Short mmCIF file of N, CA and C in Angstrom, two decimals:
data_model
loop_
_atom_site.label_atom_id
_atom_site.label_comp_id
_atom_site.label_asym_id
_atom_site.label_seq_id
_atom_site.Cartn_x
_atom_site.Cartn_y
_atom_site.Cartn_z
N MET A 1118 140.28 136.08 167.84
CA MET A 1118 139.60 135.03 168.31
C MET A 1118 139.60 134.73 169.36
N GLU A 1119 138.34 134.29 170.00
CA GLU A 1119 138.63 134.14 171.58
C GLU A 1119 138.02 132.53 171.77
N ILE A 1120 138.73 132.15 172.87
CA ILE A 1120 138.47 130.66 173.12
C ILE A 1120 137.93 130.71 174.55
N ASP A 1121 137.01 130.16 174.85
CA ASP A 1121 136.30 130.29 176.32
C ASP A 1121 137.01 129.31 177.01
N PRO A 1122 137.61 130.01 178.29
CA PRO A 1122 138.96 129.36 179.04
C PRO A 1122 138.33 128.09 179.70
N SER A 1123 136.93 127.61 179.72
CA SER A 1123 136.39 126.41 180.07
C SER A 1123 136.93 125.23 179.15
N LEU A 1124 137.26 125.46 178.18
CA LEU A 1124 137.48 124.66 177.04
C LEU A 1124 138.94 124.17 177.03
N LEU A 1125 139.71 125.01 177.87
CA LEU A 1125 141.40 124.60 178.04
C LEU A 1125 141.37 123.85 179.23
N GLU A 1126 140.52 123.59 180.03
CA GLU A 1126 140.56 122.65 181.38
C GLU A 1126 140.48 121.03 180.79
N ASP A 1127 139.77 120.86 179.85
CA ASP A 1127 139.48 119.46 179.85
C ASP A 1127 140.68 119.15 178.66
N ASP A 1128 140.99 119.45 177.50
CA ASP A 1128 142.28 119.03 176.65
C ASP A 1128 142.63 119.86 176.04
N LYS A 1129 143.67 120.60 176.43
CA LYS A 1129 144.27 121.62 175.79
C LYS A 1129 145.16 121.29 174.68
N GLU A 1130 145.77 120.30 174.48
CA GLU A 1130 146.48 119.80 173.44
C GLU A 1130 145.58 119.63 172.28
N MET A 1131 144.47 119.04 172.43
CA MET A 1131 143.60 118.90 171.24
C MET A 1131 142.69 119.96 171.14
N LEU A 1132 142.69 120.97 171.45
CA LEU A 1132 142.04 122.29 171.26
C LEU A 1132 143.31 123.08 170.28
N GLU A 1133 144.59 122.98 170.69
CA GLU A 1133 145.72 123.35 170.06
C GLU A 1133 145.68 122.92 168.70
N ASP A 1134 145.40 121.57 168.95
CA ASP A 1134 145.66 120.66 167.62
C ASP A 1134 144.70 121.13 166.56
N LEU A 1135 143.41 121.11 166.62
CA LEU A 1135 142.62 121.77 166.08
C LEU A 1135 142.40 123.05 165.75
N VAL A 1136 142.90 124.05 166.33
CA VAL A 1136 143.22 125.15 165.42
C VAL A 1136 144.41 125.55 164.85
N ALA A 1137 145.33 124.50 164.83
CA ALA A 1137 146.37 124.58 164.16
C ALA A 1137 145.95 123.73 162.62
N ALA A 1138 145.27 122.87 162.75
CA ALA A 1138 144.69 122.08 161.54
C ALA A 1138 143.96 122.96 160.91
N ALA A 1139 143.20 123.75 161.32
CA ALA A 1139 142.22 124.88 160.66
C ALA A 1139 142.89 126.07 160.34
N PHE A 1140 144.04 126.36 160.88
CA PHE A 1140 144.88 127.25 160.31
C PHE A 1140 145.65 126.97 158.97
N ASN A 1141 146.09 125.67 159.23
CA ASN A 1141 147.03 124.63 158.22
C ASN A 1141 146.01 125.01 156.98
N ASP A 1142 144.96 124.34 157.30
CA ASP A 1142 143.89 123.94 155.98
C ASP A 1142 143.28 125.57 155.36
N ALA A 1143 143.07 126.52 156.46
CA ALA A 1143 143.02 127.52 155.50
C ALA A 1143 144.12 128.28 154.44
N ALA A 1144 145.48 127.98 155.18
CA ALA A 1144 146.40 128.46 154.20
C ALA A 1144 146.75 127.45 152.82
N ARG A 1145 146.35 126.55 153.10
CA ARG A 1145 146.49 125.72 151.72
C ARG A 1145 145.44 125.75 150.88
N ARG A 1146 144.23 126.24 151.59
CA ARG A 1146 143.12 126.52 150.32
C ARG A 1146 143.39 128.04 149.93
N ILE A 1147 144.18 129.24 150.28
CA ILE A 1147 144.71 130.48 149.88
C ILE A 1147 145.33 129.89 148.70
N GLU A 1148 146.53 129.26 149.23
CA GLU A 1148 147.36 128.93 148.24
C GLU A 1148 147.09 128.29 146.98
N GLU A 1149 145.91 127.48 147.33
CA GLU A 1149 145.43 126.81 145.66
C GLU A 1149 144.53 128.06 145.16
N THR A 1150 143.98 128.79 145.64
CA THR A 1150 143.18 129.87 144.99
C THR A 1150 143.99 130.80 144.17
N GLN A 1151 145.30 131.20 145.24
CA GLN A 1151 146.13 131.80 144.22
C GLN A 1151 146.76 131.42 143.16
N LYS A 1152 147.00 130.10 143.04
CA LYS A 1152 147.28 129.38 142.13
C LYS A 1152 146.39 129.55 140.79
N GLU A 1153 145.20 129.12 141.24
CA GLU A 1153 144.10 128.83 140.32
C GLU A 1153 143.83 130.40 139.43
N LYS A 1154 143.92 131.49 140.26
CA LYS A 1154 144.08 132.89 139.81
C LYS A 1154 144.91 133.18 138.88
N MET A 1155 145.96 132.72 139.32
CA MET A 1155 147.57 133.38 138.61
C MET A 1155 147.46 132.32 137.07
N ALA A 1156 147.06 130.82 137.08
CA ALA A 1156 146.88 130.39 136.14
C ALA A 1156 146.09 130.92 134.89
N SER A 1157 144.69 131.43 135.65
CA SER A 1157 143.72 132.14 134.58
C SER A 1157 144.15 133.23 134.19
N VAL A 1158 145.07 134.13 134.65
CA VAL A 1158 145.55 135.26 134.25
C VAL A 1158 146.60 134.99 133.45
N SER A 1159 147.44 134.39 133.68
CA SER A 1159 148.72 133.95 132.86
C SER A 1159 148.42 132.80 131.66
N SER A 1160 147.22 132.34 131.70
CA SER A 1160 147.18 131.52 130.60
C SER A 1160 147.20 131.97 129.04
N GLY A 1161 147.07 132.90 128.98
CA GLY A 1161 147.14 133.39 127.38
C GLY A 1161 148.70 134.02 127.10
N MET A 1162 149.53 134.26 128.28
CA MET A 1162 151.02 134.41 128.18
C MET A 1162 151.64 133.33 127.77
N GLN A 1163 153.01 133.88 126.89
CA GLN A 1163 153.62 132.75 126.35
C GLN A 1163 154.64 132.90 127.02
N LEU A 1164 155.02 132.23 128.57
CA LEU A 1164 155.86 132.31 129.16
C LEU A 1164 157.11 130.98 128.94
N PRO A 1165 158.71 131.41 129.11
CA PRO A 1165 159.52 130.35 128.98
C PRO A 1165 158.97 129.24 129.71
N PRO A 1166 159.87 127.99 129.45
CA PRO A 1166 159.36 126.87 130.20
C PRO A 1166 160.43 126.75 131.59
N GLY A 1167 159.43 126.36 132.35
CA GLY A 1167 159.78 126.27 133.65
C GLY A 1167 159.91 127.95 134.68
N PHE A 1168 159.15 128.79 133.76
CA PHE A 1168 159.05 130.38 134.06
C PHE A 1168 157.87 130.11 135.34
N LYS A 1169 158.00 130.47 136.46
CA LYS A 1169 157.13 130.73 137.45
C LYS A 1169 156.59 131.78 137.89
N MET A 1170 155.11 131.84 137.81
CA MET A 1170 154.51 133.11 138.34
C MET A 1170 153.76 132.85 139.75
N PRO A 1171 153.72 134.06 140.76
CA PRO A 1171 154.67 134.96 140.70
C PRO A 1171 155.99 134.98 140.98
N PHE A 1172 156.60 135.83 140.68
CA PHE A 1172 158.04 135.89 140.62
C PHE A 1172 158.58 135.66 141.93
#
């Protein structure tokens, strides 16, 4: 990723916050997708109560 240096002149903190928010949103979406995929894969398995995948 490359950020144009002229963007840092105005409001560096806001740009940092926007990048952090975008990263956190992407991480949350990845986690949700992983949970959905694991749920579909493990739906036919008879797992003991409280057992969570992945280990």
